[in-house]
Structures are given as C-alpha cells and as structure tokens.
Tab-separated table of C-alpha atoms in Angstrom:
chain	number	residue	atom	x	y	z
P	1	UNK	CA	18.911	-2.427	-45.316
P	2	UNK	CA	18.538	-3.732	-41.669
P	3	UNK	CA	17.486	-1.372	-39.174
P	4	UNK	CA	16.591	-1.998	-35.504
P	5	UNK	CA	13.205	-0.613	-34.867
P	6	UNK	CA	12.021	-0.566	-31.400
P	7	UNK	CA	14.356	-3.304	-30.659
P	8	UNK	CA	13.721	-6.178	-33.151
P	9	UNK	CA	16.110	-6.105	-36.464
P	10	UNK	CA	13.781	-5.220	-39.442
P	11	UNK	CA	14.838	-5.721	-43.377
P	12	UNK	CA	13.272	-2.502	-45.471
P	13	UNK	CA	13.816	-0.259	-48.284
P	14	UNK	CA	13.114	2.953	-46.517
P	15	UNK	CA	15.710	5.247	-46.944
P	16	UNK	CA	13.940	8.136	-44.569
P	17	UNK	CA	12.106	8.169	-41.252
P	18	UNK	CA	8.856	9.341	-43.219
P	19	UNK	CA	9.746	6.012	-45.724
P	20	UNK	CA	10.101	3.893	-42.771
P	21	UNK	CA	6.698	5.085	-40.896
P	22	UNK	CA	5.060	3.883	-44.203
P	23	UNK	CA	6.616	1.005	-44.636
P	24	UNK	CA	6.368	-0.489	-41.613
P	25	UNK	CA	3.035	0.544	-41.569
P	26	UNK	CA	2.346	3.281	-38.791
P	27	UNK	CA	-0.722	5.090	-40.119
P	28	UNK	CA	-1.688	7.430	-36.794
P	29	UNK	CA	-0.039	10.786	-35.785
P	30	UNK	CA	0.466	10.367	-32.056
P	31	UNK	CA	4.429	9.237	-32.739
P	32	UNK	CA	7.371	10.504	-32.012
P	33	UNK	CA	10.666	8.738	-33.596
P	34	UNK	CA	14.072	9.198	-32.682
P	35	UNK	CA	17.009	7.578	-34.445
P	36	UNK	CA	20.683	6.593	-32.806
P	37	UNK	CA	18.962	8.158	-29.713
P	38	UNK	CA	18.813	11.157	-31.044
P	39	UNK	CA	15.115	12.706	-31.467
P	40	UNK	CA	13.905	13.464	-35.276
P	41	UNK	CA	11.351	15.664	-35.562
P	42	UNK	CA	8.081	15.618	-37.155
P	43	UNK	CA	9.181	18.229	-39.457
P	44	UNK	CA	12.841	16.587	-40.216
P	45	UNK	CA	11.630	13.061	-41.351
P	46	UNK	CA	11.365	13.485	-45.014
P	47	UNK	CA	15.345	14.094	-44.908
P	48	UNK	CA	16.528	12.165	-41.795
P	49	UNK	CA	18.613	9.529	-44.237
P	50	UNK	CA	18.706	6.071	-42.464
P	51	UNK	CA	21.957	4.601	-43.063
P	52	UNK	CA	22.464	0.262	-42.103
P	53	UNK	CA	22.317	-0.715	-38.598
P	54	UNK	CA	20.599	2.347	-37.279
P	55	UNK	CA	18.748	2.053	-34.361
P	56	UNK	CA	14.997	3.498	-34.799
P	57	UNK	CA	12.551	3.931	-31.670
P	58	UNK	CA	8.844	5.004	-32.654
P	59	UNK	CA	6.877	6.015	-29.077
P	60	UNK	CA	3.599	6.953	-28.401
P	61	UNK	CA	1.742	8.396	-25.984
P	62	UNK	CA	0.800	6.012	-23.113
P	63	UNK	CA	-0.724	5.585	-19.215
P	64	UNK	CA	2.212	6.787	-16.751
P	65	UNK	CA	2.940	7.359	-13.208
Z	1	UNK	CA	-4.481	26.353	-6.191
Z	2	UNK	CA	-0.579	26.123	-6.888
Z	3	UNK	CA	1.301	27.445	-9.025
Z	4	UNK	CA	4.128	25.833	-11.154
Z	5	UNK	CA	6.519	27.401	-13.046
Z	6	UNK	CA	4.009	30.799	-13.625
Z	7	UNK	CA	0.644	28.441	-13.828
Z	8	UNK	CA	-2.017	28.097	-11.418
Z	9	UNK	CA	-3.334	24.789	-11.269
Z	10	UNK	CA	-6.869	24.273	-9.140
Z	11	UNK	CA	-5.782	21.320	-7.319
Z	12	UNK	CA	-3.480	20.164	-5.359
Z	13	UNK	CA	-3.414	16.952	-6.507
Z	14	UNK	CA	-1.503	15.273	-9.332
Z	15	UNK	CA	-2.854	11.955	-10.549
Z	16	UNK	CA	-0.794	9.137	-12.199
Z	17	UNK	CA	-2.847	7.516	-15.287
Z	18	UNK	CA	-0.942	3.784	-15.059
Z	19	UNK	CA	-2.108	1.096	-14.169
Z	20	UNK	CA	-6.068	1.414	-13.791
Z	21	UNK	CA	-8.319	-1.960	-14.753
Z	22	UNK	CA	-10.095	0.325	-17.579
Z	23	UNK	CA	-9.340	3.553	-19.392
Z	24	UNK	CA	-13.101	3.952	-18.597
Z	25	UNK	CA	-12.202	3.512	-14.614
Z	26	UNK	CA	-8.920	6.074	-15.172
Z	27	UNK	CA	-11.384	8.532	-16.890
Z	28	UNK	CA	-13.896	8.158	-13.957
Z	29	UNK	CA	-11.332	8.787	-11.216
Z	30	UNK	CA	-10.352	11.633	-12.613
Z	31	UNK	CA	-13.399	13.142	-13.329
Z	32	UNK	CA	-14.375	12.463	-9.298
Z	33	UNK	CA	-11.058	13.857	-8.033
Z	34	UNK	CA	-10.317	16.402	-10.442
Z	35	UNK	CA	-7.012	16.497	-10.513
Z	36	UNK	CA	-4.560	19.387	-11.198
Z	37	UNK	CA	-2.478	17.461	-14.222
Z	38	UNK	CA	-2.339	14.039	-14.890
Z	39	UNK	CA	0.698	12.659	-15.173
Z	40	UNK	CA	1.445	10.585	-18.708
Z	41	UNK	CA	4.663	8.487	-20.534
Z	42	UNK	CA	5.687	7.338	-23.634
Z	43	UNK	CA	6.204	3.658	-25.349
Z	44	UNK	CA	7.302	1.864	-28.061
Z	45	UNK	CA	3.845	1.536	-30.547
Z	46	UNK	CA	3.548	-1.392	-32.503
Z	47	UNK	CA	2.938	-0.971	-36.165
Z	48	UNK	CA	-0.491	-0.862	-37.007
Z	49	UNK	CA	-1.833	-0.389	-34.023
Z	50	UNK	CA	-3.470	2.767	-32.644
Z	51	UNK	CA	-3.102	1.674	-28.540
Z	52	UNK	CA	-0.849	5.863	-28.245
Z	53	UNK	CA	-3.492	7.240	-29.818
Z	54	UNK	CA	-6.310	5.913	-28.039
Z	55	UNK	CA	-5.066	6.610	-24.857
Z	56	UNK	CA	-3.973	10.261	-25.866
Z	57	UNK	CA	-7.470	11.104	-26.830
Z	58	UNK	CA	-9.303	9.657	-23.678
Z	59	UNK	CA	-6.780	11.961	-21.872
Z	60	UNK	CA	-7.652	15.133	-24.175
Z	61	UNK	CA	-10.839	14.413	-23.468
Z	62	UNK	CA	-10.482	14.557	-20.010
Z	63	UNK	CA	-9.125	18.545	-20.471
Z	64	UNK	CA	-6.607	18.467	-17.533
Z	65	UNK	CA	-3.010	19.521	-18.020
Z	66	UNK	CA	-0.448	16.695	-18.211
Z	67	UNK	CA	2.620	16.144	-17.420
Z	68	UNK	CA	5.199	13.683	-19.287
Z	69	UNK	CA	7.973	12.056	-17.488
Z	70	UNK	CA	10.848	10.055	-18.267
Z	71	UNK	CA	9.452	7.106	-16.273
Z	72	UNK	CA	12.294	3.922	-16.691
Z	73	UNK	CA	14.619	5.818	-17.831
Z	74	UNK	CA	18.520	4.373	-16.234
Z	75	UNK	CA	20.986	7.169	-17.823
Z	76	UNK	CA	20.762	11.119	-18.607
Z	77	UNK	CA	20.730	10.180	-22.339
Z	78	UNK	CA	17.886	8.401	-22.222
Z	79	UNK	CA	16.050	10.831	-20.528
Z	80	UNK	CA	16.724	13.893	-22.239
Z	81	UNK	CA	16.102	12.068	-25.344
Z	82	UNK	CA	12.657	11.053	-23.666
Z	83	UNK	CA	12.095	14.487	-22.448
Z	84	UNK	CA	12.220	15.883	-26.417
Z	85	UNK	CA	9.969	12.817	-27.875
Z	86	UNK	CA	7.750	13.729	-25.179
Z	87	UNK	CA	7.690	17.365	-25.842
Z	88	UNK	CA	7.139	17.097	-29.514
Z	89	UNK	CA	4.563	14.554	-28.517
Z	90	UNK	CA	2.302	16.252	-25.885
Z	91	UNK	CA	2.588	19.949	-27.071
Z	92	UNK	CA	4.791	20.507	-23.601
Z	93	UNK	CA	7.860	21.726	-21.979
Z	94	UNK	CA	6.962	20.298	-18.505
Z	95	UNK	CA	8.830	17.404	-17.594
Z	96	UNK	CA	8.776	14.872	-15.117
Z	97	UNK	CA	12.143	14.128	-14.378
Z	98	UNK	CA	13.011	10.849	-13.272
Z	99	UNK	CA	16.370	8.887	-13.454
Z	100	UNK	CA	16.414	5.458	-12.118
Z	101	UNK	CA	19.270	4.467	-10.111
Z	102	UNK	CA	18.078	0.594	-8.933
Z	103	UNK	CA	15.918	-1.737	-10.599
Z	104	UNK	CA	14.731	-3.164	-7.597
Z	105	UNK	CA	14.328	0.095	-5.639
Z	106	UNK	CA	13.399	2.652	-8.391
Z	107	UNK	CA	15.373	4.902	-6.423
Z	108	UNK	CA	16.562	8.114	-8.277
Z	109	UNK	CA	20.221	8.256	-9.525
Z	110	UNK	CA	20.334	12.035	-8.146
Z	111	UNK	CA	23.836	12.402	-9.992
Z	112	UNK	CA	22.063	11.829	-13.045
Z	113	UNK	CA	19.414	13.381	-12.230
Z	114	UNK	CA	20.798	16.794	-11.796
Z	115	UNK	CA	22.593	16.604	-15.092
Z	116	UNK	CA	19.740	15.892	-16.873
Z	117	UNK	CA	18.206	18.359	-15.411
Z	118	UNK	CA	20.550	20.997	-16.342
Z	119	UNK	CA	20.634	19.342	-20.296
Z	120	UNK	CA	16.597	19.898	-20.467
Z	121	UNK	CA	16.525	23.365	-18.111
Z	122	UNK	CA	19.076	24.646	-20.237
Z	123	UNK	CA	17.001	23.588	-23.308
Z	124	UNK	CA	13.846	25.448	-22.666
Z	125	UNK	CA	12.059	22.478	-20.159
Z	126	UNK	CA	10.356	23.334	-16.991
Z	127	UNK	CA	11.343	20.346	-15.028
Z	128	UNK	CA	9.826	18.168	-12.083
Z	129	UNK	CA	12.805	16.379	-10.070
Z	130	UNK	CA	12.035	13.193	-8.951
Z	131	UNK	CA	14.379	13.362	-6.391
Z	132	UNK	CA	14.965	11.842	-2.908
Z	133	UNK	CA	14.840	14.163	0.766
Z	134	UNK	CA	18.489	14.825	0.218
Z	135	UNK	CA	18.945	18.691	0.885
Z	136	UNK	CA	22.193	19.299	-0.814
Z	137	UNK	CA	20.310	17.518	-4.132
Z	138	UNK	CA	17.699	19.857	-3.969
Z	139	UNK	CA	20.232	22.821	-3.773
Z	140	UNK	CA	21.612	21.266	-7.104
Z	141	UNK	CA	18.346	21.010	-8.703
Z	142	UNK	CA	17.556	24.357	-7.866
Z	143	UNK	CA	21.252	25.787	-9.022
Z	144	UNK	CA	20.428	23.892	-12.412
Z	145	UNK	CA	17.149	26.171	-12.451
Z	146	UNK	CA	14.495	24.204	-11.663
Z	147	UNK	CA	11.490	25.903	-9.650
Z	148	UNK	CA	9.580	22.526	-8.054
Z	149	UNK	CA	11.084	19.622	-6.478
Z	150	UNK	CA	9.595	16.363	-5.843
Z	151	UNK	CA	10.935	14.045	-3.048
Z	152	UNK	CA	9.931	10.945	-2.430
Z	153	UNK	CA	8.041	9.591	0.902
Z	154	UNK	CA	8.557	5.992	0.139
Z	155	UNK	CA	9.924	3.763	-3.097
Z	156	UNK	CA	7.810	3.828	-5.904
Z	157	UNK	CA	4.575	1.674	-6.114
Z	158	UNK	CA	4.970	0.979	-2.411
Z	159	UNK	CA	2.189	2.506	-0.387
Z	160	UNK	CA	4.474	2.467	2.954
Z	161	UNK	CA	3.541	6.737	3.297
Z	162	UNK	CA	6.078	8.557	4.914
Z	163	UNK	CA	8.952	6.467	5.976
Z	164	UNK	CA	10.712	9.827	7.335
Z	165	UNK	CA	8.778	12.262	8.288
Z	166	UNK	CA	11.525	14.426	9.844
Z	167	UNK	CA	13.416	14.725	6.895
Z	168	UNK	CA	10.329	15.643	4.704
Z	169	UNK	CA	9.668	18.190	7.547
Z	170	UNK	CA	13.647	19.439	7.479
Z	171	UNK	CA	12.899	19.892	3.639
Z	172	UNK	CA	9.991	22.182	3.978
Z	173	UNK	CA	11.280	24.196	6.404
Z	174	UNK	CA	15.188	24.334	4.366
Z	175	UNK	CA	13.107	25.062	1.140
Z	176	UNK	CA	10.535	27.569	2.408
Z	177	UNK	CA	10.050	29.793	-0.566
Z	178	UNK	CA	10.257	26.521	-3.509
Z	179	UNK	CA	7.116	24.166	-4.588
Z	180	UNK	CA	7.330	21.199	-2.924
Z	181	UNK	CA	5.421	18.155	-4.374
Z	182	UNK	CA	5.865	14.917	-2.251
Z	183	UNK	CA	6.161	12.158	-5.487
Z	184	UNK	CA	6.010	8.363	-4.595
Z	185	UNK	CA	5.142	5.879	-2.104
Z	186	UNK	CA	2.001	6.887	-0.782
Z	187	UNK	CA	-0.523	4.654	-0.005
Z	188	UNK	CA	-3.474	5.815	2.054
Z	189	UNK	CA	-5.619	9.052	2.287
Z	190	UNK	CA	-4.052	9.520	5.458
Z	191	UNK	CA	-0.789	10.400	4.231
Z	192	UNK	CA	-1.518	12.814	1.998
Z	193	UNK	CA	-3.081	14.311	4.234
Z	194	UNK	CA	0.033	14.088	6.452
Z	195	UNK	CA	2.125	15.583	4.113
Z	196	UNK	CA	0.130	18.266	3.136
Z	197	UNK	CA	-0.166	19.168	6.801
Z	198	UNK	CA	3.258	19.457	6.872
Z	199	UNK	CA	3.433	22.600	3.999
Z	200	UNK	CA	3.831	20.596	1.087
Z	201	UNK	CA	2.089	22.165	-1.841
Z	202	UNK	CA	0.805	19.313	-3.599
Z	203	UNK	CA	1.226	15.007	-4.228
Z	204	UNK	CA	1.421	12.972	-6.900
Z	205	UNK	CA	0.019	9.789	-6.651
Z	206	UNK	CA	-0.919	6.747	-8.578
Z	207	UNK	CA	-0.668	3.369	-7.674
Z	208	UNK	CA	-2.697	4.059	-4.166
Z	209	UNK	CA	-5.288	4.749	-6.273
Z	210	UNK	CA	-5.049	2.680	-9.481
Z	211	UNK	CA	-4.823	-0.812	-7.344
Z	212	UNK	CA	-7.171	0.186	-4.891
Z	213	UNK	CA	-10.201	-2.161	-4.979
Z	214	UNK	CA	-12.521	0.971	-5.982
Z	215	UNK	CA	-10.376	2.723	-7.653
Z	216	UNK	CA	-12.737	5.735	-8.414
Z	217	UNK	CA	-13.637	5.867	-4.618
Z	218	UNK	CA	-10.276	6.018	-3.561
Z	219	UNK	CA	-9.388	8.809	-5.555
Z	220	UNK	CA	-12.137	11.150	-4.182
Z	221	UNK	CA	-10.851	9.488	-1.155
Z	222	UNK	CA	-7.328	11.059	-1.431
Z	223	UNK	CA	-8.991	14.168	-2.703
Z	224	UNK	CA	-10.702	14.669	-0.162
Z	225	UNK	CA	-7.285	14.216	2.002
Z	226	UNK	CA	-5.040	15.850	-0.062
Z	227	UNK	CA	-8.262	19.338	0.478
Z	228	UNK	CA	-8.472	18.592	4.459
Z	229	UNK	CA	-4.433	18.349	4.811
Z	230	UNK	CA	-3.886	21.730	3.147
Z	231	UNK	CA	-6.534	23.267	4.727
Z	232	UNK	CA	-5.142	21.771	8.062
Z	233	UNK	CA	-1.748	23.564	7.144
Z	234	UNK	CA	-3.147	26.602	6.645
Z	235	UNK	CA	-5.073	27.208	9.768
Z	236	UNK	CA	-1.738	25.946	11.874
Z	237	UNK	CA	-1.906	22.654	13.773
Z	238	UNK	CA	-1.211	22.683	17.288
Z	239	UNK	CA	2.113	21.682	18.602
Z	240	UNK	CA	2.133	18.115	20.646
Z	241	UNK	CA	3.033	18.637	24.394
Z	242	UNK	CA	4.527	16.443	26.648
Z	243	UNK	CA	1.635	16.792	29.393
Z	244	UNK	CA	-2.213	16.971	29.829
Z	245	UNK	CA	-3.779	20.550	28.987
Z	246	UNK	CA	-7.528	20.752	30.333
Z	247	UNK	CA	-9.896	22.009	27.381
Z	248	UNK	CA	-12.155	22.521	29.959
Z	249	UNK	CA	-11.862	25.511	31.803
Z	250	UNK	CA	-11.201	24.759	35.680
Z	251	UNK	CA	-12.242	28.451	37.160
Z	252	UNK	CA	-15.620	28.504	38.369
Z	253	UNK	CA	-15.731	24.602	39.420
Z	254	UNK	CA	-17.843	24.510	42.121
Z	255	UNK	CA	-16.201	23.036	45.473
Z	256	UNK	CA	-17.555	19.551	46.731
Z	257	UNK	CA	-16.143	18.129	49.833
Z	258	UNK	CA	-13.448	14.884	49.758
Z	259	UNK	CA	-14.697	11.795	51.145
C-alpha cells in the first residue's frame, strides 16, 4: 500500500498507525501522528485503519519561536 | 509576575527556543534570563532518529512552562490540526496562535486567525493570538474568548522594534483590562524596554537574542530591559513637554549685578 508519510510516497504493509510507527521504524515516544490532517491519538493508533493514498504526518517536538 | 489565563508566571519575559548555535547556548540563556515560558513547535521527525526527543528533554530539563505554537502554519486547518498534535504532544492546552498570511512578510492572516481561534477556544485551548495592532481584530479575538493578545511591533525575525508606537500605545489604552504581550520584531534591549514602559505586560522574543553574537549575554541583556521597562511603567513616566522646566529650584538665587 502507498502512503505519503511526511511528504515522500512510502510502499508498506502497515495496515494501522501503530503498524506504520514500527515499520517505518520510529522507536521514541515524543510523536504525534495525524492522518488526512486529521490528528490520531496516541490512544487511537492500534485501530486508525490506513487505507491507499493516505497522507501520514509524524511531528515531534522541536526549537520554535 | 503575570498572569495568563488563571497562572502566574514570574517573568515577564517569554523566550523563543529557535534558532540558537547550540542547545547547550539555548539552555544557558535561559537559565541567565529566566524566562516565564519558553516558547516551542513541532516538525516532521525522520525515522530513526531521536532529534524531537532530544530537544524535548533539554527543555524539561530546563523546568519552565512552554508554550506550543502553530509557527508556518498558512490556513485554519493546518493550525488547529497543529494546535491538537501539539497538545497531545506537550501535555498543554496553551497555544500560540499564529496564521501566516505572506511568505515574505510572515504577517498574520487575522481572518484566519480569528477562526482558528474560535475552532481551538471552543475546543478547550487557551490561546495566544499572534495578531497585528488592528483594534477591531483584537475585539474579535476577544469575542472568540481568548484572554491575551499578542500584536506585533515589527515582522517577524526583523529586529526593526516598534515601527508604530502610537498604535501599540492606542492598543493599551483600548484594551486596558486584557494581557497584552507585544510578539515579534524586536531587536534591542531598548525596545522592550519601550514597550513595557508603555503597559504591556510581557514580550516574546527570540531571534534578538538567538542571532545575537553572545547570545547568553543578550538575553540577560533583554532581561534586564524587559525588569527596568515594567518597573518604569509602574512608577509613571513623566509626560514630554514642549518647553524647558528648571530641576533646579530658582527661589533663593542670590542676586549678582549685569555687566
């Protein structure tokens, strides 16, 4: 399935957010994910579905203004 | 101390964390300057790397109260959507509420901005307005429930200090009762100081400090102004007049004849 993750098209098998983090190979807890632009929560990963073509941002925390 | 939104904060100074040449010089300016809240954003993070989480513990470590913002965001629905990754994130419901109208001038889109504003307000955030000096704005962020608002002095990043002082004066004295944080454009100690001495409650600041060539002086620099500009305020500046007042008492003079 081809998702866009943080703007670059990605081929995976993950069929959840909490797949996905694995997958891809995120391993620390300061992220926060959204999907279609719409947040997903830490606690609604295991059963956010990803569906082809979705478009996946994973943020963390960083220096700001 | 200020208050926002029910909380006292100890200074009146809110510190950007951007920027800096180390995370070792950001955690030594703030330690100098103790800021109120440091003021944070989110990013995409690369897989496998740990760059978010880094940073978020230096700033832990630091124990001063942050505030997220919505920093490049161009449309309401990229805020918001900013504003809830960034609550989940940093354990907050303050926001720092920007929406960009202009690339090039990184000035807000207030139309935007006061929708988003109602979206988060409405959702449980206590939001910061980065707004412009425009009164009938801040009467629509205030309708939409926000208690602070933050005009600008000067574009972002551009250390020109108060390009119009008269309207940042007519928006103290049209908002007397609201927290007023000038947000942007500052450059020198100087005009925090000026702004404070005109009633503001508190700055926010960043770049002035960050690309300063000392960066840790220059923010015990600007606290320092931010301190002597309140304090200024508070024991009420004298008015200019148009002609020469003698400090020095004239009675008494003694009399010496003209040549």
């Amino acid at each position: 399935m081809k998702l866009a993750v943080n703007g670059d098209l990605v081929d995976v098998n993950s069929k959840t957010m909490t797949a996905l983090l694995d997958e891809l190979g995120y391993d620390h807890e300061f992220l926060a994910t959204a999907c279609n632009s719409e947040l997903v929560a830490e606690e609604d990963r295991n059963t956010c579905i990803l569906n082809e073509g979705d478009r996946i941002e994973i943020l963390s925390p960083m220096q700001g203004g | 101390m200020v208050t926002f939104y029910g909380e006292n904060i100890s200074s009146r100074m809110l510190l950007g964390t951007a920027q800096y040449p180390s995370p070792a010089v950001l955690a030594e300016a703030v330690k100098i300057s103790e800021p109120g809240i440091v003021t944070v954003s989110l990013r995409r993070e690369t897989a496998g790397n740990n760059a978010g989480g880094e940073f978020w513990e230096l700033i832990r470590a630091l124990g001063v109260k942050v505030l997220p913002n919505t920093a490049g965001c161009h449309s309401v629905k990229e805020a918001v959507t900013t504003a809830k990754m960034a609550r989940e994130l940093f354990k907050t419901d303050w926001i720092k509420l920007e929406v960009i109208g202009h690339h090039d001038t990184l000035q807000p889109d207030v139309f935007g901005l006061v929708e988003a504003a109602k979206i988060l307000i409405d959702d449980g955030f206590k939001v910061f307005p980065y707004t412009t000096e425009d009164l009938m704005t801040g009467e629509k962020l205030l309708q939409a429930g926000c208690e602070v608002l933050m005009p600008w002095c000067a574009p972002i990043g551009s250390a020109k200090g108060p390009v119009n002082p008269d309207a940042l004066r007519s928006y103290r004295a049209y908002f007397p009762e609201t927290t007023l944080v000038v947000d942007a454009g500052l450059g020198r100690p100087s005009h925090a100081a000026q702004v404070m001495e005109l009633g503001y409650d508190a700055v926010l600041l960043n770049t002035a400090v960050a690309k300063a060539v000392d960066p840790i002086k220059m923010a015990k620099a600007f606290a320092g102004a931010v301190s002597a500009g309140r304090d200024a305020f508070e024991a009420g500046p004298l008015e200019p007049r148009d002609m020469a007042v003698p400090s020095t008492p004239v009675i008494g003079m003694a009399v010496f004849d003209s040549p």
